[in-house]
Coordinates of N, CA and C and ligand atoms in Angstrom, one line a residue:
M1 N 10.0 39.3 -93.5 CA 10.4 40.3 -92.7 C 9.3 41.2 -93.1
S2 N 9.0 42.3 -92.3 CA 7.9 43.3 -92.9 C 8.7 44.3 -93.3
K3 N 7.9 45.1 -94.4 CA 8.7 46.2 -95.1 C 8.9 47.4 -94.0
S4 N 10.0 48.0 -94.5 CA 10.5 49.2 -93.4 C 9.6 50.4 -94.0
P5 N 9.1 51.1 -92.7 CA 8.2 52.2 -93.2 C 9.0 53.4 -94.0
L6 N 7.8 53.7 -94.3 CA 8.2 54.9 -95.3 C 8.2 56.2 -94.9
L7 N 9.3 57.1 -94.7 CA 9.1 58.4 -94.1 C 9.5 59.5 -95.6
K8 N 8.3 60.2 -95.7 CA 8.5 61.2 -96.8 C 8.8 62.4 -96.4
V9 N 10.2 63.0 -96.8 CA 10.7 64.0 -96.4 C 10.7 65.1 -97.8
I10 N 10.2 66.3 -97.5 CA 10.1 67.3 -98.6 C 11.0 68.6 -98.6
L11 N 11.7 68.7 -99.6 CA 12.5 70.0 -99.5 C 11.7 71.1 -100.3
L12 N 11.6 72.3 -99.5 CA 11.2 73.5 -100.1 C 12.0 74.7 -99.8
G13 N 11.9 75.8 -100.6 CA 12.6 76.8 -100.2 C 12.8 77.7 -101.9
D14 N 13.3 78.9 -101.6 CA 13.3 79.6 -103.0 C 14.2 78.9 -104.3
G15 N 14.1 79.3 -105.2 CA 14.8 78.8 -106.3 C 16.1 79.0 -106.2
G16 N 17.0 78.3 -106.3 CA 18.8 78.6 -106.1 C 19.3 78.4 -104.8
V17 N 18.3 78.3 -103.8 CA 19.0 78.0 -102.5 C 19.8 76.6 -102.0
G18 N 19.7 75.7 -103.1 CA 20.3 74.7 -103.0 C 19.9 73.4 -102.4
K19 N 18.7 73.3 -102.8 CA 18.0 72.0 -102.5 C 18.5 70.8 -103.2
S20 N 18.4 71.2 -104.6 CA 18.9 69.8 -105.2 C 20.3 69.5 -104.9
S21 N 21.1 70.5 -104.4 CA 22.8 70.2 -104.6 C 22.7 69.5 -103.2
L22 N 21.8 70.0 -102.1 CA 22.0 69.1 -100.9 C 21.4 67.7 -101.0
M23 N 20.4 67.5 -101.9 CA 19.9 66.2 -102.0 C 21.1 65.5 -102.9
N24 N 21.5 66.0 -103.7 CA 22.7 65.3 -104.5 C 23.9 64.8 -103.7
R25 N 24.3 65.7 -102.7 CA 25.3 65.6 -102.2 C 25.0 64.3 -100.8
Y26 N 23.6 64.1 -100.5 CA 23.1 63.3 -99.7 C 23.3 61.6 -100.4
V27 N 23.4 61.6 -101.9 CA 23.4 60.5 -102.4 C 24.8 60.1 -103.1
T28 N 25.7 61.1 -103.5 CA 26.9 60.9 -104.0 C 27.6 62.1 -103.5
S29 N 29.2 62.0 -103.8 CA 29.9 63.1 -103.4 C 30.0 64.3 -104.6
K30 N 29.0 64.4 -105.3 CA 29.1 65.3 -106.5 C 28.5 66.7 -106.2
F31 N 29.3 67.5 -106.6 CA 28.7 69.2 -106.4 C 28.9 69.7 -107.6
D32 N 27.8 70.3 -108.3 CA 27.5 70.9 -109.5 C 27.6 72.5 -109.4
S33 N 28.6 73.1 -109.9 CA 28.3 74.7 -109.4 C 27.5 75.3 -110.7
H34 N 27.0 74.7 -111.6 CA 26.1 74.9 -112.6 C 25.0 74.1 -112.8
L35 N 24.6 73.8 -111.7 CA 23.0 72.9 -111.6 C 21.9 73.9 -112.2
L36 N 21.1 73.0 -113.1 CA 19.9 73.8 -113.6 C 18.7 73.8 -112.6
H37 N 18.0 74.6 -112.8 CA 17.1 74.8 -111.7 C 15.9 73.7 -112.1
T38 N 15.8 73.2 -110.9 CA 14.8 72.0 -110.9 C 13.4 72.5 -111.5
I39 N 12.6 71.5 -112.5 CA 11.1 71.6 -112.8 C 10.3 70.7 -112.3
G40 N 9.4 71.4 -111.7 CA 8.4 69.9 -111.0 C 8.9 69.4 -109.8
V41 N 9.0 68.2 -109.7 CA 9.6 67.7 -108.3 C 10.4 66.3 -108.7
E42 N 11.5 66.0 -107.8 CA 12.2 64.7 -108.2 C 12.0 64.2 -106.9
F43 N 12.4 62.7 -106.6 CA 12.6 62.2 -105.5 C 13.4 61.2 -105.4
L44 N 13.9 60.5 -104.5 CA 14.9 59.6 -104.1 C 14.5 58.7 -103.0
N45 N 14.8 57.6 -103.2 CA 14.7 56.6 -101.8 C 15.9 56.5 -101.2
K46 N 15.9 56.6 -99.8 CA 17.2 56.1 -99.0 C 17.1 55.1 -98.0
E47 N 17.4 53.9 -97.8 CA 17.5 53.2 -96.7 C 18.2 53.9 -95.5
L48 N 17.5 53.8 -94.5 CA 18.3 54.3 -93.2 C 18.1 53.2 -91.8
E49 N 18.9 53.3 -91.0 CA 18.4 52.8 -89.7 C 18.6 53.9 -88.8
V50 N 17.4 53.9 -88.2 CA 17.3 55.0 -86.9 C 16.8 54.2 -85.9
D51 N 17.8 54.7 -84.6 CA 17.6 53.9 -83.4 C 17.3 52.6 -83.4
G52 N 18.0 51.8 -84.3 CA 17.8 50.3 -84.6 C 16.8 49.9 -85.4
R53 N 16.1 51.0 -86.0 CA 14.9 50.4 -86.7 C 15.3 50.8 -88.5
R54 N 15.1 50.0 -89.3 CA 15.0 50.4 -90.6 C 13.9 51.1 -91.2
V55 N 14.5 52.3 -91.9 CA 13.4 53.2 -92.5 C 13.8 53.8 -93.8
T56 N 12.7 53.9 -94.7 CA 13.0 54.2 -96.1 C 12.8 55.7 -96.0
L57 N 13.8 56.6 -96.4 CA 13.5 57.9 -96.4 C 13.3 58.3 -97.8
Q58 N 12.1 58.8 -98.0 CA 12.0 59.2 -99.5 C 11.9 60.7 -99.7
I59 N 13.1 61.3 -100.2 CA 13.3 63.0 -100.2 C 12.7 63.3 -101.4
W60 N 11.9 64.1 -101.4 CA 11.3 64.8 -102.4 C 12.0 66.4 -102.6
D61 N 12.7 66.5 -103.7 CA 13.2 67.8 -104.0 C 12.3 68.7 -105.1
T62 N 11.9 69.9 -104.8 CA 10.8 70.4 -105.6 C 11.5 71.5 -106.1
A63 N 10.8 72.5 -107.1 CA 11.2 73.4 -108.0 C 10.8 74.8 -107.1
G64 N 11.6 75.6 -106.9 CA 11.4 76.6 -106.1 C 10.9 77.9 -106.5
Q65 N 11.2 78.1 -108.0 CA 10.9 79.1 -108.8 C 9.4 79.3 -108.7
E66 N 8.8 80.5 -108.6 CA 7.5 80.8 -108.4 C 6.6 80.2 -109.7
R67 N 7.3 80.3 -110.8 CA 6.6 79.9 -112.2 C 6.3 78.2 -112.3
F68 N 6.9 77.6 -111.3 CA 6.7 76.2 -111.1 C 5.6 75.8 -109.8
R69 N 5.0 76.7 -109.3 CA 4.2 76.4 -108.0 C 3.3 75.2 -108.4
S70 N 2.5 75.5 -109.5 CA 1.4 74.5 -109.5 C 1.9 73.3 -109.9
L71 N 3.0 73.0 -110.4 CA 3.7 71.5 -110.4 C 4.4 70.9 -109.5
R72 N 4.5 71.9 -108.2 CA 5.0 71.2 -107.0 C 4.0 70.9 -106.2
T73 N 3.0 71.7 -105.9 CA 2.1 71.9 -104.7 C 1.3 70.4 -104.6
P74 N 1.0 69.8 -105.9 CA 0.3 68.5 -105.6 C 1.2 67.4 -104.7
F75 N 2.2 67.6 -104.7 CA 3.0 66.3 -103.9 C 3.3 67.0 -102.7
Y76 N 2.9 67.6 -102.0 CA 3.1 68.2 -100.8 C 2.2 67.2 -99.7
R77 N 1.1 66.6 -100.1 CA 0.3 65.7 -99.2 C 0.9 64.8 -98.7
G78 N 0.8 64.4 -97.5 CA 1.4 62.9 -96.9 C 2.9 63.2 -96.8
S79 N 3.2 64.2 -96.6 CA 5.0 64.5 -96.0 C 4.6 64.1 -94.6
D80 N 5.8 63.7 -94.1 CA 6.0 63.4 -92.8 C 6.9 64.3 -92.3
C81 N 8.0 65.3 -92.8 CA 8.6 66.1 -92.3 C 8.9 67.1 -93.6
C82 N 9.0 68.3 -93.2 CA 9.3 69.6 -94.3 C 10.7 70.2 -94.1
L83 N 11.5 70.0 -94.7 CA 12.9 71.1 -94.9 C 12.6 72.3 -95.3
L84 N 12.6 73.4 -94.6 CA 12.3 74.8 -95.2 C 13.7 75.5 -95.3
T85 N 14.1 75.4 -96.6 CA 15.7 76.0 -97.1 C 15.5 77.4 -97.3
F86 N 16.7 77.9 -96.9 CA 17.1 79.2 -97.3 C 18.6 79.2 -97.7
S87 N 18.9 80.2 -98.0 CA 20.5 80.5 -98.4 C 20.9 81.7 -97.4
V88 N 22.1 81.5 -96.8 CA 22.5 82.3 -95.8 C 23.0 83.6 -96.4
D89 N 23.3 83.6 -97.8 CA 23.5 84.7 -98.6 C 22.5 85.5 -99.2
D90 N 21.5 85.1 -98.9 CA 20.2 85.6 -99.9 C 19.1 85.7 -98.6
G91 N 19.1 87.4 -98.4 CA 18.1 87.5 -97.2 C 16.7 87.3 -97.6
Q92 N 16.4 87.5 -99.1 CA 15.0 87.4 -99.4 C 14.7 85.9 -99.3
S93 N 15.8 84.9 -99.6 CA 15.2 83.4 -99.4 C 14.6 83.4 -97.8
F94 N 15.4 84.1 -97.0 CA 14.9 83.9 -95.5 C 13.6 84.5 -95.0
S95 N 13.4 85.8 -95.7 CA 12.0 86.3 -95.5 C 10.9 85.3 -95.9
N96 N 11.5 84.6 -97.1 CA 10.1 83.9 -97.7 C 9.8 82.7 -96.9
L97 N 10.5 82.4 -96.0 CA 10.4 81.2 -95.2 C 8.8 81.0 -94.6
S98 N 8.3 82.1 -94.1 CA 6.8 81.9 -93.9 C 5.9 81.5 -94.9
N99 N 6.3 82.5 -96.2 CA 5.4 81.9 -97.3 C 5.8 80.4 -97.5
W100 N 6.6 80.1 -97.5 CA 6.9 78.5 -97.7 C 6.3 77.4 -96.8
K101 N 6.3 77.9 -95.4 CA 5.5 77.2 -94.4 C 3.8 77.6 -94.9
K102 N 3.4 78.5 -95.1 CA 1.8 78.5 -95.4 C 1.5 77.9 -96.9
E103 N 2.4 78.0 -97.6 CA 2.2 77.3 -99.0 C 1.9 75.7 -98.6
F104 N 3.2 75.2 -97.9 CA 3.2 73.8 -97.3 C 1.8 73.3 -96.7
A105 N 1.5 74.2 -95.4 CA 0.3 74.0 -94.7 C -0.7 73.8 -95.6
Y106 N -1.2 74.8 -96.2 CA -2.3 74.7 -97.3 C -2.5 73.4 -98.1
Y107 N -1.4 73.3 -98.7 CA -1.4 72.1 -100.0 C -1.2 70.7 -99.2
A108 N -0.7 70.6 -98.0 CA -0.7 69.5 -97.5 C -1.7 69.1 -96.4
D109 N -2.5 70.3 -96.3 CA -3.7 70.1 -95.6 C -3.2 69.8 -94.0
V110 N -2.3 70.6 -93.6 CA -1.6 70.3 -92.1 C -2.6 71.3 -91.4
K111 N -3.2 70.8 -90.2 CA -4.1 71.4 -89.5 C -3.6 72.4 -88.4
D112 N -2.5 72.0 -88.0 CA -1.8 72.8 -87.1 C -0.3 72.7 -87.2
P113 N 0.2 73.8 -88.2 CA 1.6 73.7 -88.6 C 2.7 73.9 -87.6
D114 N 2.2 74.6 -86.3 CA 3.3 74.7 -85.3 C 3.5 73.3 -84.5
R115 N 2.8 72.6 -84.8 CA 2.9 71.0 -84.3 C 3.7 70.0 -85.4
F116 N 3.7 70.5 -86.6 CA 4.0 69.6 -87.8 C 5.8 69.6 -87.7
P117 N 6.4 68.6 -87.9 CA 7.8 68.7 -87.8 C 8.4 69.3 -89.0
F118 N 8.5 70.6 -88.9 CA 9.3 71.2 -90.0 C 10.7 71.4 -89.5
V119 N 11.8 71.6 -90.4 CA 13.1 71.6 -89.9 C 13.5 72.7 -90.8
V120 N 14.4 73.8 -90.4 CA 15.0 74.7 -91.2 C 16.2 74.7 -91.2
L121 N 16.8 74.7 -92.8 CA 18.2 74.6 -93.1 C 18.6 75.8 -93.9
G122 N 19.6 76.5 -93.1 CA 20.3 77.5 -93.6 C 21.5 77.2 -94.7
N123 N 21.3 77.1 -95.7 CA 22.2 76.4 -96.8 C 23.5 77.4 -97.4
K124 N 24.5 77.2 -97.6 CA 25.5 78.0 -98.4 C 26.4 78.8 -97.5
L125 N 26.9 77.9 -96.5 CA 27.5 78.6 -95.3 C 28.8 78.8 -95.6
D126 N 29.6 78.4 -96.9 CA 30.4 78.7 -97.3 C 31.0 79.8 -97.8
V127 N 29.8 80.5 -98.2 CA 29.7 81.8 -98.8 C 30.3 82.8 -98.0
P128 N 31.2 84.0 -98.0 CA 31.8 84.5 -97.3 C 30.6 85.8 -96.9
E129 N 30.0 86.3 -97.9 CA 29.1 87.6 -97.7 C 27.7 86.9 -97.0
R130 N 27.7 86.9 -96.0 CA 26.3 86.3 -95.4 C 25.5 87.5 -95.0
Q131 N 24.4 87.3 -95.4 CA 23.1 88.4 -95.1 C 22.4 87.9 -94.2
V132 N 22.3 86.3 -93.7 CA 21.4 86.3 -92.4 C 22.2 85.4 -91.7
S133 N 22.3 85.8 -90.2 CA 23.0 85.5 -89.2 C 22.5 84.3 -88.5
G134 N 23.2 83.6 -87.6 CA 22.5 82.3 -87.1 C 21.5 82.5 -86.3
E135 N 21.7 83.9 -85.7 CA 21.0 84.1 -84.4 C 19.6 84.8 -85.2
D136 N 19.5 85.5 -86.0 CA 18.1 85.6 -86.8 C 17.5 84.5 -87.0
A137 N 18.3 83.2 -87.6 CA 17.5 82.2 -88.1 C 16.8 81.5 -86.9
R138 N 17.8 81.6 -85.8 CA 17.3 80.7 -84.6 C 16.2 81.6 -84.1
Q139 N 16.2 82.9 -84.0 CA 15.2 83.7 -83.4 C 13.8 83.3 -84.0
W140 N 13.9 83.2 -85.6 CA 12.6 83.0 -86.4 C 12.1 81.7 -86.0
C141 N 13.0 80.6 -85.9 CA 12.6 79.3 -85.7 C 11.8 79.2 -84.3
R142 N 12.5 80.0 -83.0 CA 11.7 80.0 -82.1 C 10.4 80.7 -81.8
E143 N 10.3 81.8 -82.7 CA 9.2 82.3 -82.7 C 7.9 81.8 -83.8
N144 N 8.5 80.7 -84.6 CA 7.4 80.1 -85.4 C 7.3 78.6 -85.1
G145 N 7.2 78.3 -83.9 CA 6.7 77.0 -83.8 C 8.0 76.0 -83.0
G146 N 9.1 76.7 -82.9 CA 10.3 76.2 -82.0 C 11.0 74.9 -83.0
H147 N 11.0 75.1 -84.4 CA 11.7 74.2 -85.1 C 13.2 74.3 -85.0
P148 N 13.7 73.0 -85.3 CA 15.2 72.8 -85.2 C 15.8 73.7 -86.3
Y149 N 17.0 74.2 -86.3 CA 17.7 74.8 -87.1 C 19.2 74.3 -87.4
F150 N 19.4 73.9 -88.8 CA 20.7 73.4 -89.2 C 21.6 74.4 -90.3
E151 N 22.5 74.6 -90.0 CA 23.5 75.5 -90.9 C 24.1 74.3 -91.8
T152 N 24.0 74.3 -93.2 CA 24.7 73.3 -94.1 C 25.5 74.1 -95.1
S153 N 26.2 73.4 -95.8 CA 26.8 73.7 -97.2 C 26.9 72.7 -97.9
A154 N 26.4 72.6 -99.2 CA 26.4 71.4 -99.9 C 27.5 71.3 -100.5
K155 N 28.3 72.7 -100.7 CA 29.5 72.8 -101.6 C 30.8 72.3 -100.5
E156 N 30.7 72.9 -99.4 CA 31.8 72.4 -98.1 C 31.9 70.9 -97.9
A157 N 30.7 70.4 -97.7 CA 30.4 69.0 -97.5 C 31.1 68.1 -98.5
V158 N 30.9 68.4 -99.7 CA 31.5 67.5 -100.9 C 33.2 67.5 -100.6
R159 N 33.4 69.1 -100.8 CA 34.9 69.3 -100.7 C 35.6 68.5 -99.5
R160 N 34.8 68.3 -98.2 CA 35.7 67.7 -97.3 C 35.8 66.4 -97.3
V161 N 34.8 65.9 -98.0 CA 34.5 64.4 -98.4 C 35.6 63.8 -99.5
L162 N 35.8 64.9 -100.3 CA 36.8 64.7 -101.0 C 38.1 64.9 -100.7
A163 N 38.3 65.7 -99.7 CA 39.7 65.9 -99.1 C 40.1 64.6 -98.2
A164 N 39.1 64.0 -97.5 CA 39.2 63.0 -96.8 C 39.1 61.6 -97.5
D165 N 38.7 61.6 -98.8 CA 38.8 60.4 -99.7 C 40.3 60.0 -99.9
D166 N 40.8 58.7 -99.9 CA 42.0 58.5 -100.3 C 42.2 58.0 -101.6
G167 N 40.9 58.6 -102.5 CA 41.0 58.3 -103.9 C 40.1 57.0 -104.2
A168 N 39.7 56.3 -103.4 CA 38.7 55.1 -103.6 C 37.3 55.8 -104.2
D169 N 37.0 55.0 -105.2 CA 35.6 55.5 -105.8 C 34.8 55.0 -105.2
R170 N 34.1 55.7 -103.7 CA 33.1 55.1 -103.1 C 32.0 56.2 -102.7
L171 N 30.8 55.8 -102.3 CA 29.6 56.4 -102.2 C 30.1 57.1 -100.9
V172 N 29.5 58.1 -100.8 CA 29.2 59.0 -99.5 C 28.6 58.4 -98.3
H173 N 28.9 58.3 -97.3 CA 28.2 57.9 -96.1 C 27.4 59.3 -95.3
A174 N 26.3 59.2 -95.9 CA 26.0 60.8 -95.2 C 25.5 60.7 -93.8
N175 N 25.6 62.0 -93.4 CA 24.9 62.2 -91.8 C 23.4 62.0 -92.2
T176 N 22.9 61.6 -91.0 CA 21.5 61.7 -91.1 C 21.0 62.5 -89.9
V177 N 19.8 63.4 -90.4 CA 19.1 64.2 -89.6 C 18.3 63.5 -88.6
N178 N 18.5 64.0 -87.4 CA 17.8 63.1 -86.2 C 16.2 64.0 -86.3
L179 N 15.3 63.4 -86.6 CA 13.9 64.2 -86.7 C 13.3 64.0 -85.1
Q180 N 13.9 63.7 -84.4 CA 13.1 63.5 -83.1 C 13.8 64.6 -82.1
R181 N 14.9 65.2 -82.5 CA 15.6 66.1 -81.9 C 14.6 67.6 -81.9
K182 N 14.6 68.0 -80.7 CA 13.6 69.0 -80.6 C 14.4 70.4 -81.1
S183 N 15.4 71.0 -80.6 CA 16.1 72.0 -80.9 C 17.7 72.1 -80.9
A184 N 18.1 72.3 -82.0 CA 19.6 72.2 -81.8 C 20.4 73.6 -82.0
P185 N 20.3 74.4 -81.0 CA 21.0 75.9 -81.3 C 22.1 76.3 -82.4
D186 N 23.2 75.6 -81.6 CA 24.3 75.8 -82.7 C 24.8 74.6 -83.3
S187 N 23.9 73.8 -83.7 CA 24.4 72.7 -84.5 C 24.8 73.2 -86.1
T188 N 25.6 72.4 -86.7 CA 25.9 72.7 -87.8 C 26.0 71.4 -88.5
C189 N 25.1 71.2 -89.9 CA 25.2 69.6 -90.1 C 25.4 69.8 -91.7
C190 N 26.7 69.4 -92.1 CA 26.9 69.4 -93.4 C 26.6 68.3 -94.3
Ligands
GTP1 N1 28.7 78.1 -102.8 C1 27.8 77.3 -102.6 N2 26.8 77.1 -103.5 C2 25.7 76.2 -103.6 C3 25.8 75.4 -102.3 N3 24.5 74.8 -102.7 C4 24.2 75.0 -103.9 N4 24.9 75.8 -104.5 C5 24.7 76.6 -106.0 O1 23.8 77.2 -105.9 C6 23.1 77.2 -107.0 C7 21.7 76.7 -107.1 O2 21.6 75.6 -106.2 P1 20.6 74.3 -106.5 O3 20.6 73.0 -105.9 O4 20.1 74.1 -108.1 O5 19.5 75.3 -106.0 P2 17.7 74.6 -105.9 O6 17.2 75.1 -104.6 O7 17.6 73.1 -106.2 O8 16.9 75.7 -107.1 P3 15.6 75.3 -107.8 O9 15.4 73.9 -108.2 O10 15.4 76.4 -108.8 O11 14.5 75.3 -106.8 C8 24.0 76.2 -108.0 O12 24.7 76.7 -108.8 C9 24.8 75.5 -106.8 O13 25.9 75.1 -107.2 C10 26.5 75.7 -101.3 O14 26.3 75.0 -100.3 N5 27.7 76.8 -101.6
MG2 MG1 16.4 72.2 -107.6

């Protein structure tokens, strides 16, 4: 049998917006409220079936803090999809999306960023003090290339999984993001 195609997906966004938490949530049901900042990059592979075809999703989690810039940028090349992540309780992380997009396009050598499959994630939906509305985020996506937008909560997702769990020690079967989908104005994806 032929090897399943590899899809490289990279998570970018300010330090602390929850990139590592989202990646951890995708693999196990763990949520750590005292997670340490990532240094450099980490990745994991996940086998998926999309429309009847097996693919290997290779998720790259990067360090968002400015001081780690030179450690993360060499890993942008060859990405098939870029997840631009901000936190809905942090307006600055939302304002920085344009910078993340530019940084990615430059180091990944993307010729036409508006045609590249970026997906925008607004994380920490569970936090009550929201600074960025869903409408603001959707507007940014519309004006910057029509990127799909999903609201997420690494924390709430894990809570729900644990609540639904009957106590068996099992792995989470995470939702998959449909990269073909053009826009999803009201979608939430935990
Ligand atoms: N309330 C809440 N807290 C979250 C959520 N996701 C992450 N956090 C918390 O936010 C903090 C930062 O999360 P990380 O996943 O380390 O953030 P990061 O984007 O990987 O940060 P860097 O590695 O520095 O780039 C941690 O204390 C997490 O527990 C969420 O959905 N809700
Ligand atoms: Mg991290």
